[in-house]
Short mmCIF file of C-alpha atoms and ligand atoms in Angstrom, two decimals:
data_model
loop_
_atom_site.label_atom_id
_atom_site.label_comp_id
_atom_site.label_asym_id
_atom_site.label_seq_id
_atom_site.Cartn_x
_atom_site.Cartn_y
_atom_site.Cartn_z
CA MET A 1 10.37 -11.05 23.53
CA GLU A 2 10.07 -7.65 23.99
CA GLN A 3 5.73 -6.46 24.05
CA ASN A 4 4.07 -3.72 21.98
CA ARG A 5 3.84 -0.18 24.35
CA ARG A 6 0.10 -0.75 24.74
CA ASN A 7 0.26 -4.56 24.97
CA PHE A 8 2.01 -4.68 27.30
CA LEU A 9 -0.07 -2.36 29.48
CA LYS A 10 -2.61 -4.01 29.31
CA ALA A 11 -0.81 -7.61 30.78
CA SER A 12 0.25 -5.66 33.11
CA GLY A 13 -3.47 -4.13 34.19
CA LEU A 14 -2.10 -0.80 34.02
CA ILE A 15 -5.62 -0.73 32.55
CA ALA A 16 -7.37 -3.15 32.31
CA GLY A 17 -10.58 -2.09 33.83
CA GLY A 18 -10.62 0.93 31.82
CA ALA A 19 -10.87 5.04 32.03
CA ILE A 20 -9.02 5.30 35.14
CA LEU A 21 -5.51 5.84 33.49
CA SER A 22 -7.22 7.36 30.86
CA PRO A 23 -5.34 10.58 29.72
CA LEU A 24 -8.71 11.57 27.55
CA ALA A 25 -10.42 10.21 31.22
CA GLY A 26 -14.12 13.68 31.83
CA TYR A 27 -12.99 14.79 28.56
CA GLY A 28 -16.35 12.80 26.84
CA TYR A 29 -14.38 9.96 25.37
CA ASN A 30 -16.18 7.46 23.82
CA SER A 31 -13.26 4.07 24.31
CA ALA A 32 -13.44 0.02 24.15
CA VAL A 33 -10.57 0.41 26.93
CA GLY A 34 -9.87 3.31 28.09
CA ASP A 35 -6.80 4.24 27.32
CA THR A 36 -5.61 6.21 23.79
CA ILE A 37 -3.52 4.63 20.83
CA LYS A 38 -1.13 6.47 19.59
CA VAL A 39 0.07 6.82 16.10
CA ALA A 40 3.19 7.87 14.84
CA LEU A 41 2.38 9.36 10.67
CA ILE A 42 5.83 8.43 8.33
CA GLY A 43 4.52 10.04 4.61
CA CYS A 44 2.76 12.86 5.15
CA GLY A 45 1.75 12.72 1.45
CA GLY A 46 -1.91 12.35 -0.11
CA ARG A 47 -2.30 8.86 1.12
CA GLY A 48 -0.34 9.18 4.48
CA THR A 49 -3.15 11.83 5.13
CA GLY A 50 -5.76 10.71 4.70
CA ALA A 51 -4.84 7.26 6.38
CA ALA A 52 -4.87 9.27 9.44
CA ALA A 53 -8.05 10.96 9.64
CA GLN A 54 -9.49 7.21 8.82
CA ALA A 55 -7.33 6.25 12.04
CA LEU A 56 -8.55 8.86 14.06
CA SER A 57 -11.97 8.62 12.95
CA THR A 58 -12.80 4.96 13.87
CA THR A 59 -14.39 4.92 17.37
CA GLN A 60 -11.28 4.48 19.88
CA ASN A 61 -8.81 6.52 21.06
CA VAL A 62 -5.94 7.62 18.46
CA GLN A 63 -4.12 10.08 18.31
CA ILE A 64 -1.59 11.01 15.46
CA VAL A 65 1.76 12.19 18.08
CA ALA A 66 4.00 12.23 15.81
CA MET A 67 4.74 13.26 11.80
CA ALA A 68 8.22 12.91 9.75
CA ASP A 69 7.85 12.76 6.36
CA ALA A 70 11.27 13.96 4.01
CA PHE A 71 9.97 17.24 3.44
CA LYS A 72 9.29 19.48 5.36
CA ASP A 73 6.73 21.30 2.62
CA ARG A 74 4.73 17.47 2.46
CA LEU A 75 5.20 17.46 6.57
CA ASP A 76 3.73 20.99 7.12
CA ASP A 77 0.62 20.81 4.84
CA ALA A 78 -0.54 17.70 6.14
CA TYR A 79 -0.28 19.40 9.47
CA LYS A 80 -1.92 22.27 8.78
CA ASN A 81 -4.46 19.28 6.81
CA LEU A 82 -4.84 16.45 9.79
CA THR A 83 -5.79 19.68 12.43
CA ALA A 84 -8.79 22.04 10.05
CA LYS A 85 -10.29 18.88 10.00
CA LYS A 86 -13.65 19.15 12.66
CA TYR A 87 -13.94 15.46 14.66
CA LYS A 88 -16.61 14.43 16.14
CA ASP A 89 -16.50 11.51 18.99
CA ALA A 90 -18.82 8.26 18.93
CA ALA A 91 -21.78 10.65 20.25
CA GLY A 92 -21.24 13.58 17.94
CA LYS A 93 -19.46 15.52 20.33
CA PRO A 94 -16.79 17.72 18.60
CA VAL A 95 -13.38 16.72 19.73
CA ASP A 96 -10.89 19.45 21.06
CA ILE A 97 -8.54 18.84 18.05
CA LYS A 98 -5.40 18.60 19.83
CA LEU A 99 -7.47 15.45 21.72
CA LYS A 100 -6.79 14.32 18.70
CA VAL A 101 -3.37 15.59 16.59
CA ASP A 102 -1.07 16.21 18.98
CA VAL A 103 1.81 17.05 16.62
CA PRO A 104 4.49 19.80 18.29
CA ASP A 105 7.23 21.04 16.27
CA ASP A 106 9.97 18.39 18.40
CA ARG A 107 7.67 15.60 17.40
CA LYS A 108 7.51 16.69 14.05
CA PHE A 109 11.37 15.25 11.55
CA VAL A 110 12.54 15.47 8.41
CA GLY A 111 14.54 14.14 5.83
CA PHE A 112 16.05 10.83 5.47
CA ASP A 113 16.26 9.41 9.12
CA ALA A 114 12.86 11.14 9.46
CA PHE A 115 11.60 7.93 10.39
CA LYS A 116 14.27 6.60 13.18
CA LYS A 117 12.71 9.42 14.89
CA ALA A 118 9.20 8.67 14.81
CA ILE A 119 8.75 5.03 15.50
CA ALA A 120 11.32 5.23 18.05
CA LEU A 121 8.59 7.71 20.11
CA LYS A 122 8.38 5.05 22.92
CA ASP A 123 4.34 5.90 22.86
CA VAL A 124 3.53 5.33 19.69
CA ASP A 125 1.47 2.22 19.02
CA VAL A 126 0.90 1.86 15.73
CA VAL A 127 3.08 3.24 13.11
CA ILE A 128 1.14 4.49 10.02
CA LEU A 129 3.99 3.77 6.56
CA ALA A 130 3.17 6.01 3.87
CA THR A 131 5.57 7.39 1.59
CA PRO A 132 6.34 5.55 -1.94
CA PRO A 133 6.87 2.43 -1.66
CA GLY A 134 10.28 2.14 -2.47
CA PHE A 135 11.01 2.48 1.43
CA ARG A 136 8.81 0.46 2.50
CA PRO A 137 10.79 -2.33 3.76
CA SER A 138 13.79 0.02 5.55
CA HIS A 139 10.91 1.36 7.46
CA PHE A 140 8.47 -1.49 8.17
CA GLU A 141 12.09 -3.48 9.92
CA GLU A 142 12.19 -0.07 11.66
CA ALA A 143 7.89 -0.06 13.16
CA VAL A 144 9.30 -4.08 13.81
CA LYS A 145 12.23 -3.86 15.47
CA ASN A 146 10.31 -1.21 18.11
CA ASN A 147 8.06 -3.66 18.52
CA LYS A 148 5.14 -1.26 16.35
CA HIS A 149 1.76 -2.14 15.18
CA ILE A 150 1.39 -1.55 11.59
CA PHE A 151 -1.13 -0.16 8.76
CA MET A 152 1.72 0.28 5.52
CA GLU A 153 0.25 0.84 1.95
CA LYS A 154 0.95 -1.25 -1.11
CA PRO A 155 3.35 -2.03 -2.57
CA VAL A 156 5.51 -2.61 -0.02
CA ALA A 157 9.08 -2.97 -1.84
CA THR A 158 10.17 -2.21 -5.07
CA ASP A 159 12.56 -4.86 -6.16
CA ALA A 160 13.36 -9.09 -4.89
CA PRO A 161 16.23 -6.96 -2.33
CA GLY A 162 13.03 -5.75 -0.55
CA ILE A 163 10.91 -8.19 -1.10
CA ARG A 164 12.82 -11.05 0.70
CA LYS A 165 13.56 -8.67 3.40
CA VAL A 166 9.62 -7.99 3.47
CA LEU A 167 8.66 -11.17 4.19
CA GLU A 168 11.82 -11.40 6.42
CA LEU A 169 10.32 -9.18 8.79
CA ALA A 170 6.43 -10.88 7.87
CA GLU A 171 8.02 -13.82 10.36
CA GLU A 172 8.96 -11.29 12.83
CA ALA A 173 6.24 -9.33 13.41
CA LYS A 174 3.67 -13.31 13.87
CA LYS A 175 6.25 -14.49 16.09
CA LYS A 176 5.85 -10.66 18.59
CA LYS A 177 1.86 -10.86 17.77
CA LEU A 178 1.77 -7.61 15.62
CA ASN A 179 -1.30 -7.21 13.71
CA VAL A 180 0.14 -5.45 10.11
CA VAL A 181 -3.00 -4.20 7.59
CA VAL A 182 -1.66 -3.78 4.61
CA GLY A 183 -3.55 -1.32 2.37
CA LEU A 184 -5.01 -3.60 -0.61
CA GLN A 185 -8.11 -2.86 0.89
CA ARG A 186 -10.38 -4.53 -1.29
CA HIS A 187 -9.20 -7.23 0.77
CA TYR A 188 -12.16 -4.80 3.76
CA GLN A 189 -14.03 -4.43 1.15
CA ALA A 190 -17.34 -6.86 2.10
CA ASN A 191 -17.80 -7.47 -2.40
CA TYR A 192 -15.12 -8.69 -2.42
CA ARG A 193 -14.70 -10.44 1.26
CA GLU A 194 -18.21 -11.97 0.45
CA ALA A 195 -18.29 -13.14 -3.07
CA ILE A 196 -14.32 -14.61 -3.02
CA LYS A 197 -15.54 -16.43 0.00
CA ARG A 198 -18.34 -18.61 -1.80
CA ILE A 199 -15.88 -18.57 -5.35
CA HIS A 200 -13.52 -20.60 -2.76
CA ASP A 201 -16.23 -22.49 -1.73
CA GLY A 202 -16.86 -23.48 -5.15
CA ALA A 203 -19.75 -21.18 -5.83
CA LEU A 204 -18.04 -21.42 -9.62
CA GLY A 205 -16.47 -24.58 -9.68
CA ASP A 206 -12.66 -24.22 -10.27
CA ILE A 207 -11.71 -21.04 -11.51
CA VAL A 208 -9.96 -21.65 -14.98
CA GLY A 209 -9.52 -17.69 -16.42
CA GLY A 210 -10.06 -14.84 -15.86
CA GLN A 211 -9.41 -11.12 -16.76
CA VAL A 212 -8.05 -8.37 -14.44
CA TYR A 213 -7.54 -4.58 -15.53
CA TRP A 214 -6.29 -1.08 -14.65
CA VAL A 215 -6.79 0.36 -17.26
CA GLY A 216 -7.30 4.59 -17.26
CA SER A 217 -5.37 8.34 -16.99
CA SER A 218 -2.02 9.39 -16.23
CA PRO A 219 -1.69 10.10 -12.94
CA TRP A 220 0.49 13.58 -11.19
CA MET A 221 3.51 14.95 -12.97
CA LYS A 222 6.05 17.22 -11.49
CA GLU A 223 8.44 19.17 -13.77
CA ARG A 224 11.81 19.99 -12.80
CA GLN A 225 13.03 23.25 -10.76
CA PRO A 226 15.83 25.13 -10.42
CA ASN A 227 18.62 24.23 -8.24
CA GLN A 228 17.22 20.40 -8.16
CA THR A 229 19.47 18.06 -6.47
CA GLU A 230 19.31 14.45 -9.37
CA MET A 231 18.24 13.57 -5.76
CA GLU A 232 15.65 15.40 -5.10
CA TYR A 233 13.51 16.27 -8.61
CA GLN A 234 13.59 11.89 -8.00
CA MET A 235 12.12 12.15 -4.29
CA ARG A 236 9.80 14.67 -6.12
CA ASN A 237 8.34 13.00 -8.93
CA TRP A 238 9.06 9.70 -7.22
CA TYR A 239 6.57 8.23 -9.96
CA TYR A 240 8.77 7.51 -12.34
CA PHE A 241 11.21 6.13 -11.35
CA ASN A 242 11.46 2.83 -10.52
CA TRP A 243 13.87 2.44 -7.27
CA LEU A 244 10.99 4.74 -5.73
CA CYS A 245 7.73 3.85 -7.66
CA GLY A 246 8.13 -0.25 -9.17
CA ASP A 247 6.32 2.02 -12.40
CA HIS A 248 2.12 1.67 -12.62
CA ILE A 249 2.72 -2.07 -12.64
CA SER A 250 3.22 -3.02 -9.43
CA GLU A 251 1.86 1.11 -7.23
CA GLN A 252 -1.17 0.77 -9.10
CA HIS A 253 -2.07 -2.83 -10.35
CA VAL A 254 -0.99 -4.70 -7.15
CA HIS A 255 -4.28 -4.13 -6.31
CA ASN A 256 -6.04 -5.94 -9.38
CA ILE A 257 -3.00 -8.72 -9.52
CA ASP A 258 -3.13 -9.10 -5.44
CA VAL A 259 -7.60 -9.38 -6.14
CA ALA A 260 -6.94 -12.94 -9.17
CA ASN A 261 -3.93 -14.09 -6.56
CA TRP A 262 -6.31 -14.15 -4.08
CA VAL A 263 -8.99 -15.70 -6.44
CA LYS A 264 -7.28 -18.23 -6.92
CA ASN A 265 -5.36 -18.85 -3.68
CA GLY A 266 -1.86 -18.70 -4.72
CA TYR A 267 0.48 -16.84 -7.03
CA PRO A 268 2.12 -16.96 -11.10
CA VAL A 269 4.58 -20.25 -11.75
CA SER A 270 5.35 -17.70 -14.45
CA ILE A 271 4.57 -14.59 -16.02
CA GLN A 272 5.10 -13.78 -19.33
CA GLY A 273 3.70 -9.67 -20.68
CA THR A 274 4.24 -7.54 -23.53
CA GLY A 275 4.92 -3.07 -22.72
CA GLY A 276 6.58 0.00 -23.72
CA ARG A 277 5.59 3.65 -23.07
CA GLN A 278 3.86 5.21 -26.52
CA VAL A 279 1.72 7.91 -25.08
CA ARG A 280 4.25 9.78 -22.14
CA THR A 281 8.08 9.41 -23.69
CA GLY A 282 9.50 13.09 -22.19
CA LYS A 283 12.01 14.12 -19.97
CA ALA A 284 9.58 14.38 -17.47
CA TYR A 285 8.84 10.47 -17.11
CA GLY A 286 11.75 9.42 -16.72
CA GLU A 287 11.85 5.76 -16.75
CA ILE A 288 8.58 3.97 -16.68
CA TYR A 289 6.76 2.52 -19.10
CA ASP A 290 2.55 3.39 -19.67
CA HIS A 291 0.81 0.24 -20.62
CA HIS A 292 1.46 -3.51 -20.55
CA THR A 293 -0.16 -6.85 -20.78
CA LEU A 294 0.52 -9.70 -18.64
CA ASP A 295 -0.48 -13.53 -19.02
CA LEU A 296 0.03 -15.14 -15.18
CA VAL A 297 0.05 -18.60 -15.06
CA TYR A 298 -0.56 -20.16 -11.87
CA ALA A 299 0.31 -23.41 -10.96
CA ASP A 300 -3.01 -25.84 -11.99
CA GLY A 301 -2.12 -23.89 -15.37
CA THR A 302 -4.80 -21.12 -15.61
CA VAL A 303 -3.92 -18.51 -17.30
CA ILE A 304 -5.09 -15.08 -16.06
CA SER A 305 -4.83 -11.40 -18.21
CA SER A 306 -3.55 -8.94 -17.03
CA GLN A 307 -4.37 -5.09 -18.56
CA CYS A 308 -3.06 -1.93 -17.95
CA ARG A 309 -1.64 1.07 -19.11
CA GLN A 310 -1.99 4.82 -18.35
CA PHE A 311 -3.16 6.71 -20.80
CA GLU A 312 -5.15 10.39 -21.49
CA GLY A 313 -8.14 9.72 -22.82
CA THR A 314 -8.99 6.13 -23.08
CA TRP A 315 -11.81 3.40 -22.26
CA ASN A 316 -11.55 3.55 -18.41
CA ARG A 317 -11.89 0.11 -15.81
CA VAL A 318 -9.97 -0.72 -12.44
CA ASP A 319 -11.99 -4.28 -12.15
CA GLU A 320 -11.78 -8.36 -12.53
CA ALA A 321 -13.60 -11.03 -13.91
CA PHE A 322 -13.56 -14.52 -13.67
CA VAL A 323 -14.67 -17.61 -15.02
CA GLY A 324 -14.53 -21.09 -13.57
CA THR A 325 -16.32 -24.40 -14.73
CA LYS A 326 -19.77 -24.09 -12.75
CA GLY A 327 -20.18 -20.13 -13.13
CA ARG A 328 -19.11 -16.44 -13.91
CA ILE A 329 -17.99 -12.98 -12.51
CA ASP A 330 -18.04 -10.24 -15.26
CA SER A 331 -17.23 -7.80 -12.07
CA PHE A 332 -16.49 -6.81 -9.01
CA ASP A 333 -18.75 -2.86 -8.81
CA ASP A 334 -20.01 -2.95 -5.85
CA LYS A 335 -23.21 -2.79 -7.19
CA LYS A 336 -23.05 -5.31 -9.80
CA THR A 337 -20.53 -7.82 -7.70
CA ILE A 338 -22.69 -10.87 -8.83
CA LEU A 339 -21.82 -14.61 -9.36
CA LYS A 340 -23.34 -16.38 -12.46
CA ASP A 341 -24.40 -19.75 -13.67
CA TYR A 342 -23.52 -20.29 -16.95
CA LYS A 343 -28.41 -20.60 -17.74
CA GLY A 344 -28.10 -16.83 -16.73
CA GLY A 345 -28.65 -18.12 -12.93
CA VAL A 346 -27.63 -15.99 -9.94
CA ILE A 347 -25.70 -17.49 -7.64
CA TYR A 348 -24.63 -15.06 -5.62
CA HIS A 349 -26.01 -10.95 -5.63
CA HIS A 350 -24.33 -9.02 -3.60
CA ASP A 351 -26.22 -6.54 -1.47
CA ASN A 352 -24.20 -3.51 -1.70
CA SER A 353 -26.25 -1.18 0.80
CA ASN A 354 -24.62 -1.62 3.51
CA TYR A 355 -21.33 -0.55 2.03
CA ARG A 356 -18.74 0.34 4.14
CA ASN A 357 -16.05 2.88 2.68
CA PRO A 358 -12.74 0.27 2.37
CA TYR A 359 -10.42 2.28 3.34
CA GLN A 360 -12.01 2.96 6.82
CA VAL A 361 -12.68 0.11 7.58
CA GLU A 362 -8.75 -1.19 6.85
CA HIS A 363 -8.88 1.37 10.54
CA ASP A 364 -11.50 0.07 12.33
CA GLU A 365 -11.05 -3.65 12.36
CA LEU A 366 -7.29 -2.94 12.67
CA PHE A 367 -7.59 -0.78 15.45
CA ALA A 368 -9.66 -2.60 17.09
CA ALA A 369 -8.40 -5.11 17.53
CA ILE A 370 -5.97 -2.71 19.01
CA ALA A 371 -7.79 -1.35 21.18
CA LYS A 372 -8.74 -5.11 22.21
CA GLY A 373 -5.48 -6.43 22.81
CA GLU A 374 -5.80 -8.50 20.53
CA TYR A 375 -3.10 -10.57 17.41
CA LYS A 376 -5.53 -9.84 13.74
CA PHE A 377 -3.75 -9.20 11.22
CA ALA A 378 -0.38 -10.85 9.15
CA ASP A 379 -1.76 -8.85 5.96
CA ALA A 380 2.69 -8.39 5.28
CA GLU A 381 3.52 -11.82 3.50
CA ASN A 382 0.00 -11.64 1.13
CA GLY A 383 1.18 -7.72 0.42
CA ALA A 384 4.70 -8.61 -0.39
CA LYS A 385 4.14 -11.95 -2.74
CA SER A 386 1.24 -9.92 -4.49
CA THR A 387 3.70 -7.13 -4.80
CA MET A 388 6.22 -9.85 -5.75
CA THR A 389 3.91 -11.00 -8.30
CA SER A 390 3.88 -7.16 -9.91
CA ILE A 391 7.27 -6.64 -9.90
CA MET A 392 7.78 -10.86 -11.82
CA GLY A 393 4.93 -8.94 -14.30
CA ARG A 394 7.64 -5.64 -14.70
CA MET A 395 10.53 -7.99 -15.06
CA ALA A 396 8.45 -10.35 -18.12
CA THR A 397 8.15 -6.96 -20.05
CA TYR A 398 10.87 -5.39 -20.08
CA SER A 399 12.89 -8.15 -20.52
CA GLY A 400 10.36 -9.67 -22.50
CA LYS A 401 11.29 -13.26 -21.54
CA GLN A 402 9.13 -15.61 -19.42
CA ILE A 403 10.01 -14.65 -15.55
CA LYS A 404 9.19 -17.54 -13.46
CA TRP A 405 8.63 -17.41 -9.30
CA GLU A 406 11.89 -18.23 -8.04
CA GLU A 407 13.85 -16.81 -9.67
CA ALA A 408 11.93 -13.19 -9.96
CA LEU A 409 11.91 -13.64 -6.02
CA ASN A 410 15.69 -14.58 -5.66
CA SER A 411 16.70 -11.87 -7.88
CA ASP A 412 19.78 -9.33 -7.02
CA ILE A 413 19.01 -6.75 -9.18
CA ASN A 414 19.33 -3.36 -5.84
CA LEU A 415 17.89 -1.03 -7.44
CA PHE A 416 17.86 1.36 -3.95
CA PRO A 417 20.76 4.12 -4.34
CA ASP A 418 23.86 2.81 -2.73
CA LYS A 419 23.49 6.35 -0.60
CA LEU A 420 20.15 8.45 0.55
CA ALA A 421 21.46 11.71 0.85
CA TRP A 422 19.93 15.32 -1.16
CA ASP A 423 23.60 15.24 -3.22
CA ALA A 424 24.11 11.40 -3.90
CA SER A 425 23.08 10.21 -7.03
CA PRO A 426 20.25 7.61 -7.31
CA LYS A 427 21.24 4.54 -9.64
CA ILE A 428 19.22 6.40 -12.45
CA VAL A 429 20.39 9.46 -14.31
CA PRO A 430 19.54 11.73 -17.14
CA GLY A 431 22.02 11.22 -19.97
CA PRO A 432 23.04 13.92 -21.92
CA ASP A 433 19.35 14.26 -23.92
CA GLY A 434 18.20 14.68 -20.09
CA LEU A 435 16.83 11.31 -21.14
CA TYR A 436 16.21 8.47 -17.96
CA PRO A 437 17.57 5.17 -19.59
CA VAL A 438 14.12 2.77 -20.49
CA ALA A 439 13.49 -1.19 -20.57
CA ILE A 440 14.35 -2.94 -24.48
CA PRO A 441 12.48 -5.80 -24.27
CA GLY A 442 14.99 -8.18 -25.43
CA LYS A 443 18.15 -7.12 -24.19
CA THR A 444 17.39 -5.46 -20.81
CA GLN A 445 18.47 -7.73 -17.56
CA VAL A 446 16.55 -7.95 -14.91
CA ILE A 447 17.38 -11.28 -13.00
N1 NAD B 1 -4.32 2.05 -1.31
C1 NAD B 1 -4.48 3.18 -1.80
O1 NAD B 1 -6.14 3.31 -3.28
C2 NAD B 1 -4.09 4.09 -2.24
C3 NAD B 1 -3.81 5.44 -2.95
C4 NAD B 1 -2.79 6.43 -3.44
C5 NAD B 1 -1.15 5.70 -2.73
N2 NAD B 1 -2.14 4.28 -2.84
C6 NAD B 1 0.06 4.70 -2.08
O2 NAD B 1 0.73 5.34 -1.02
C7 NAD B 1 1.79 6.08 -0.71
C8 NAD B 1 2.04 7.32 -1.14
O3 NAD B 1 1.55 7.61 -2.72
P1 NAD B 1 1.04 8.88 -1.95
O4 NAD B 1 -0.32 8.79 -3.07
O5 NAD B 1 0.28 9.05 -1.04
O6 NAD B 1 2.24 9.35 -3.41
P2 NAD B 1 2.68 11.53 -2.29
O7 NAD B 1 3.92 11.94 -3.27
O8 NAD B 1 0.80 12.53 -1.33
O9 NAD B 1 3.31 11.03 -0.80
C9 NAD B 1 4.42 10.66 -1.00
C10 NAD B 1 4.95 11.64 0.93
O10 NAD B 1 5.99 10.67 1.67
C11 NAD B 1 7.13 11.37 1.58
N3 NAD B 1 8.36 10.93 2.13
C12 NAD B 1 8.66 10.59 0.83
N4 NAD B 1 9.99 9.42 1.06
C13 NAD B 1 10.33 9.51 2.50
C14 NAD B 1 11.36 8.87 3.61
N5 NAD B 1 12.24 8.50 2.91
N6 NAD B 1 10.96 9.12 4.70
C15 NAD B 1 9.61 10.06 5.19
N7 NAD B 1 8.90 10.42 4.39
C16 NAD B 1 9.25 10.46 3.03
C17 NAD B 1 7.21 12.53 0.95
O11 NAD B 1 7.19 14.32 0.52
C18 NAD B 1 5.21 12.00 0.88
O12 NAD B 1 4.76 13.30 1.69
C19 NAD B 1 2.00 5.06 -1.96
O13 NAD B 1 3.33 3.79 -2.49
C20 NAD B 1 0.86 4.48 -2.96
O14 NAD B 1 0.95 3.78 -3.94
C21 NAD B 1 -2.14 3.16 -2.45
#
């Protein structure tokens, strides 16, 4: 079996014993093993830049050595942002930026195949995959093939063929002992961890119902620009096209649906629901719905209701609540995570005084494991199954049918374009009126 570069270095003893061979030795750097963990950032947008900065803010010696994006302007902005930051070492001393972000022009890659060039670099130990989710399966495949440790954002695909690919690769990553963290950061947030551990231990009895929500406002939208090809337009305005985004029920609400799966320790056997486009009806909003509501039905008959909508000026709630046979939890708000019994007694009240940002924790834990040569994280399977749950929800609202887990997972509907090129056509294009076709329950086929 081929090994990841770091595992090879560690196994062969080349870096055993600390800083002797460290390229950073002599710079006053703190590190558990004195080696540099080299990272390639794939997808240099808001989250990619944030994740890269968090990787660089761990106590390991981490360096960004390559960047890849479909668009040069996005990559350049991210490079500017990352190099504008004033990084400090663990002792609080400012660190020379070159030791943190060492990305000369020949390691900046642009275009649809940019990811391959960055991932192929031999020195790269870890890849951050933060493009729109439609690309995740192929980028994950490349990373696993090249034996890299991986941080990848949720969702991990936008259709069932993509999910099946990620599930297959999750197994391969396990065999190769590649650490994979998925950005479902509630798994790295102390109040969720502590409360759900107790729920699994029976503190609330059997969980027999619940509600999960992402109801709030609408995210960014990019207007079509003159001279853009249809492919470029969809890539720039990716949130509103399913092959790229998966609809907000997946892109955003996957977080809360994933909490329902986590609490229930399983995945729904069937889902039915309803949804539509009520507020965002214009051309710029592509094909996605603006609201969905679901019944998630689990194997023991428990029904969890899920709601997501993106309407300006309405009530906001991003949270989860569950009821059990012995008690309930009404919120996972950091300060109000309380397990209660039905007489008003407090079973557990999470102490939030040591709150740590879960976006930072996921990187702290991943890089600490990599630095020690440990294999600790295999998030891809749950990431894929929770993403599948959210896609199954989309299938239910788009079709108006009850959708079963197996038929959803085995669906052959592949949303990805046949060819990726700026002059190639995505599968969904606007009609003569400029509007995109939108799913109609009762008519649209989703399986
Ligand atoms: N965990 C969280 O809370 C959280 C928060 C925000 C975003 N996200 C996820 O992070 C991902 C990125 O979201 P974002 O908000 O950063 O979007 P963004 O548009 O800011 O960034 C995406 C970047 O990927 C680039 N890109 C697109 N296709 C590419 C390709 N084929 N190869 C290389 N680069 C490509 C884009 O040009 C852009 O720079 C999404 O999956 C999103 O759901 C997660």
